[in-house]
């Protein structure tokens, strides 16, 4: 793994969270994006080399909506940049980490995959690889 790519924060209302975080960072998100496969709308802020992703669920069945219902708003996942997502995913599975679903297109022009929070001390792990 190369670095932390971003930290994902689950929010109830993306519009109001965008306003809050725009004040916090003194800048607007550089991107907003609907990820249909995940039923979420996301926004991204660039802080130096780091990124923050805000996520709002688009339906009650969305994983983000369910998360918020159970645990409230807050840090939802940490995403790590990898060079070769297939290789790294296989490596983690061999190490006993429990994958959630397959590798798929994610927000911000990335290929992504997830590992269950149970596998990593209650933090959802996202791997992401830049799409060429
Ligand atoms: Zn993410």
Tab-separated table of C-alpha atoms and ligand atoms in Angstrom:
chain	number	residue	atom	x	y	z
A	1	UNK	CA	0.000	0.000	0.000
A	2	UNK	CA	1.278	3.422	-0.942
A	3	UNK	CA	-0.562	5.878	1.251
A	4	UNK	CA	-3.912	6.777	2.711
A	5	UNK	CA	-5.870	7.873	-0.361
A	6	UNK	CA	-8.788	9.344	1.546
A	7	UNK	CA	-10.924	9.076	4.635
A	8	UNK	CA	-14.644	8.545	4.079
A	9	UNK	CA	-17.169	10.223	6.361
A	10	UNK	CA	-20.834	9.168	6.373
A	11	UNK	CA	-23.186	12.145	6.525
A	12	UNK	CA	-26.957	12.494	6.708
A	13	UNK	CA	-27.160	15.567	4.526
A	14	UNK	CA	-24.437	16.113	1.965
A	15	UNK	CA	-25.463	19.671	1.181
A	16	UNK	CA	-25.149	20.841	4.750
A	17	UNK	CA	-22.017	18.732	5.337
A	18	UNK	CA	-20.448	20.333	2.251
A	19	UNK	CA	-21.122	23.746	3.748
A	20	UNK	CA	-19.584	22.734	7.073
A	21	UNK	CA	-16.497	21.193	5.511
A	22	UNK	CA	-16.080	24.056	3.051
A	23	UNK	CA	-15.802	26.333	6.076
A	24	UNK	CA	-13.476	23.930	7.853
A	25	UNK	CA	-11.089	23.715	4.894
A	26	UNK	CA	-11.774	27.189	3.543
A	27	UNK	CA	-12.393	25.688	0.096
A	28	UNK	CA	-15.171	23.971	-1.816
A	29	UNK	CA	-15.201	20.278	-2.766
A	30	UNK	CA	-13.365	19.706	-6.050
A	31	UNK	CA	-15.866	17.097	-7.109
A	32	UNK	CA	-19.337	15.752	-6.435
A	33	UNK	CA	-20.355	12.429	-7.838
A	34	UNK	CA	-23.223	9.953	-7.713
A	35	UNK	CA	-22.000	6.367	-7.445
A	36	UNK	CA	-24.998	4.435	-8.726
A	37	UNK	CA	-23.612	1.007	-7.814
A	38	UNK	CA	-23.377	2.061	-4.147
A	39	UNK	CA	-26.478	4.273	-4.085
A	40	UNK	CA	-24.452	7.160	-2.672
A	41	UNK	CA	-23.643	10.736	-3.530
A	42	UNK	CA	-20.110	11.755	-2.638
A	43	UNK	CA	-18.065	14.912	-2.494
A	44	UNK	CA	-14.291	15.189	-2.317
A	45	UNK	CA	-12.093	17.781	-0.685
A	46	UNK	CA	-8.378	18.025	-1.348
A	47	UNK	CA	-6.277	18.982	1.669
A	48	UNK	CA	-2.685	19.118	0.531
A	49	UNK	CA	-1.856	15.528	-0.369
A	50	UNK	CA	-4.858	14.168	1.507
A	51	UNK	CA	-8.500	13.821	0.592
A	52	UNK	CA	-11.714	13.676	2.543
A	53	UNK	CA	-14.765	11.993	1.009
A	54	UNK	CA	-18.229	12.798	2.324
A	55	UNK	CA	-20.925	10.205	1.569
A	56	UNK	CA	-24.689	10.439	1.721
A	57	UNK	CA	-26.939	7.447	0.994
A	58	UNK	CA	-29.421	7.853	-1.861
A	59	UNK	CA	-31.870	5.256	-0.613
A	60	UNK	CA	-32.684	3.583	2.705
A	61	UNK	CA	-31.064	0.389	1.331
A	62	UNK	CA	-27.759	2.116	0.683
A	63	UNK	CA	-24.918	0.833	2.879
A	64	UNK	CA	-24.283	4.408	4.008
A	65	UNK	CA	-27.907	4.948	5.053
A	66	UNK	CA	-27.857	1.687	6.996
A	67	UNK	CA	-24.576	2.626	8.619
A	68	UNK	CA	-25.935	5.975	9.765
A	69	UNK	CA	-29.105	4.386	11.045
A	70	UNK	CA	-27.078	1.976	13.157
A	71	UNK	CA	-24.119	4.073	14.243
A	72	UNK	CA	-24.853	7.669	13.347
A	73	UNK	CA	-22.675	9.958	11.273
A	74	UNK	CA	-18.923	9.648	11.438
A	75	UNK	CA	-15.801	8.126	9.947
A	76	UNK	CA	-16.991	5.306	7.717
A	77	UNK	CA	-13.849	3.975	6.053
A	78	UNK	CA	-10.181	4.544	5.373
A	79	UNK	CA	-9.080	4.119	1.774
A	80	UNK	CA	-5.566	3.034	0.885
A	81	UNK	CA	-4.002	3.622	-2.515
A	82	UNK	CA	-2.536	0.514	-4.098
A	83	UNK	CA	-0.573	-0.073	-7.273
A	84	UNK	CA	-2.229	-3.376	-8.196
A	85	UNK	CA	-5.642	-3.823	-6.624
A	86	UNK	CA	-6.095	-7.455	-7.726
A	87	UNK	CA	-2.777	-8.523	-6.276
A	88	UNK	CA	-3.324	-6.629	-3.032
A	89	UNK	CA	-6.883	-7.959	-2.677
A	90	UNK	CA	-5.623	-11.536	-3.142
A	91	UNK	CA	-2.857	-10.939	-0.635
A	92	UNK	CA	-5.299	-9.664	2.022
A	93	UNK	CA	-7.701	-12.569	1.426
A	94	UNK	CA	-4.785	-14.989	1.957
A	95	UNK	CA	-4.021	-13.111	5.190
A	96	UNK	CA	-7.571	-13.791	6.358
A	97	UNK	CA	-9.238	-10.447	5.700
A	98	UNK	CA	-12.864	-10.818	4.679
A	99	UNK	CA	-13.684	-9.136	1.359
A	100	UNK	CA	-17.023	-7.443	0.727
A	101	UNK	CA	-17.993	-7.929	-2.896
A	102	UNK	CA	-15.714	-7.734	-5.896
A	103	UNK	CA	-13.443	-5.079	-7.388
A	104	UNK	CA	-15.619	-2.412	-9.019
A	105	UNK	CA	-15.588	1.137	-10.337
A	106	UNK	CA	-15.779	3.612	-7.461
A	107	UNK	CA	-15.912	7.365	-7.073
A	108	UNK	CA	-13.164	9.699	-8.248
A	109	UNK	CA	-12.052	7.580	-11.199
A	110	UNK	CA	-10.877	4.631	-9.114
A	111	UNK	CA	-11.199	0.894	-9.006
A	112	UNK	CA	-12.160	-0.018	-5.470
A	113	UNK	CA	-12.804	-2.975	-3.212
A	114	UNK	CA	-13.706	-3.285	0.446
A	115	UNK	CA	-12.859	-5.452	3.434
A	116	UNK	CA	-15.184	-6.067	6.339
A	117	UNK	CA	-14.667	-3.951	9.466
A	118	UNK	CA	-14.604	-7.209	11.464
A	119	UNK	CA	-11.301	-7.940	9.743
A	120	UNK	CA	-9.622	-4.708	10.794
A	121	UNK	CA	-10.580	-3.731	14.323
A	122	UNK	CA	-13.952	-2.279	13.327
A	123	UNK	CA	-12.733	-0.043	10.532
A	124	UNK	CA	-13.973	-0.650	6.996
A	125	UNK	CA	-10.982	-0.904	4.656
A	126	UNK	CA	-11.148	0.362	1.078
A	127	UNK	CA	-8.443	-0.331	-1.468
A	128	UNK	CA	-8.329	1.919	-4.479
A	129	UNK	CA	-6.330	1.989	-7.643
A	130	UNK	CA	-6.249	4.873	-10.086
A	131	UNK	CA	-8.010	3.963	-13.333
A	132	UNK	CA	-5.845	4.565	-16.356
B	1	LIG	ZN1	-13.991	5.963	-0.239
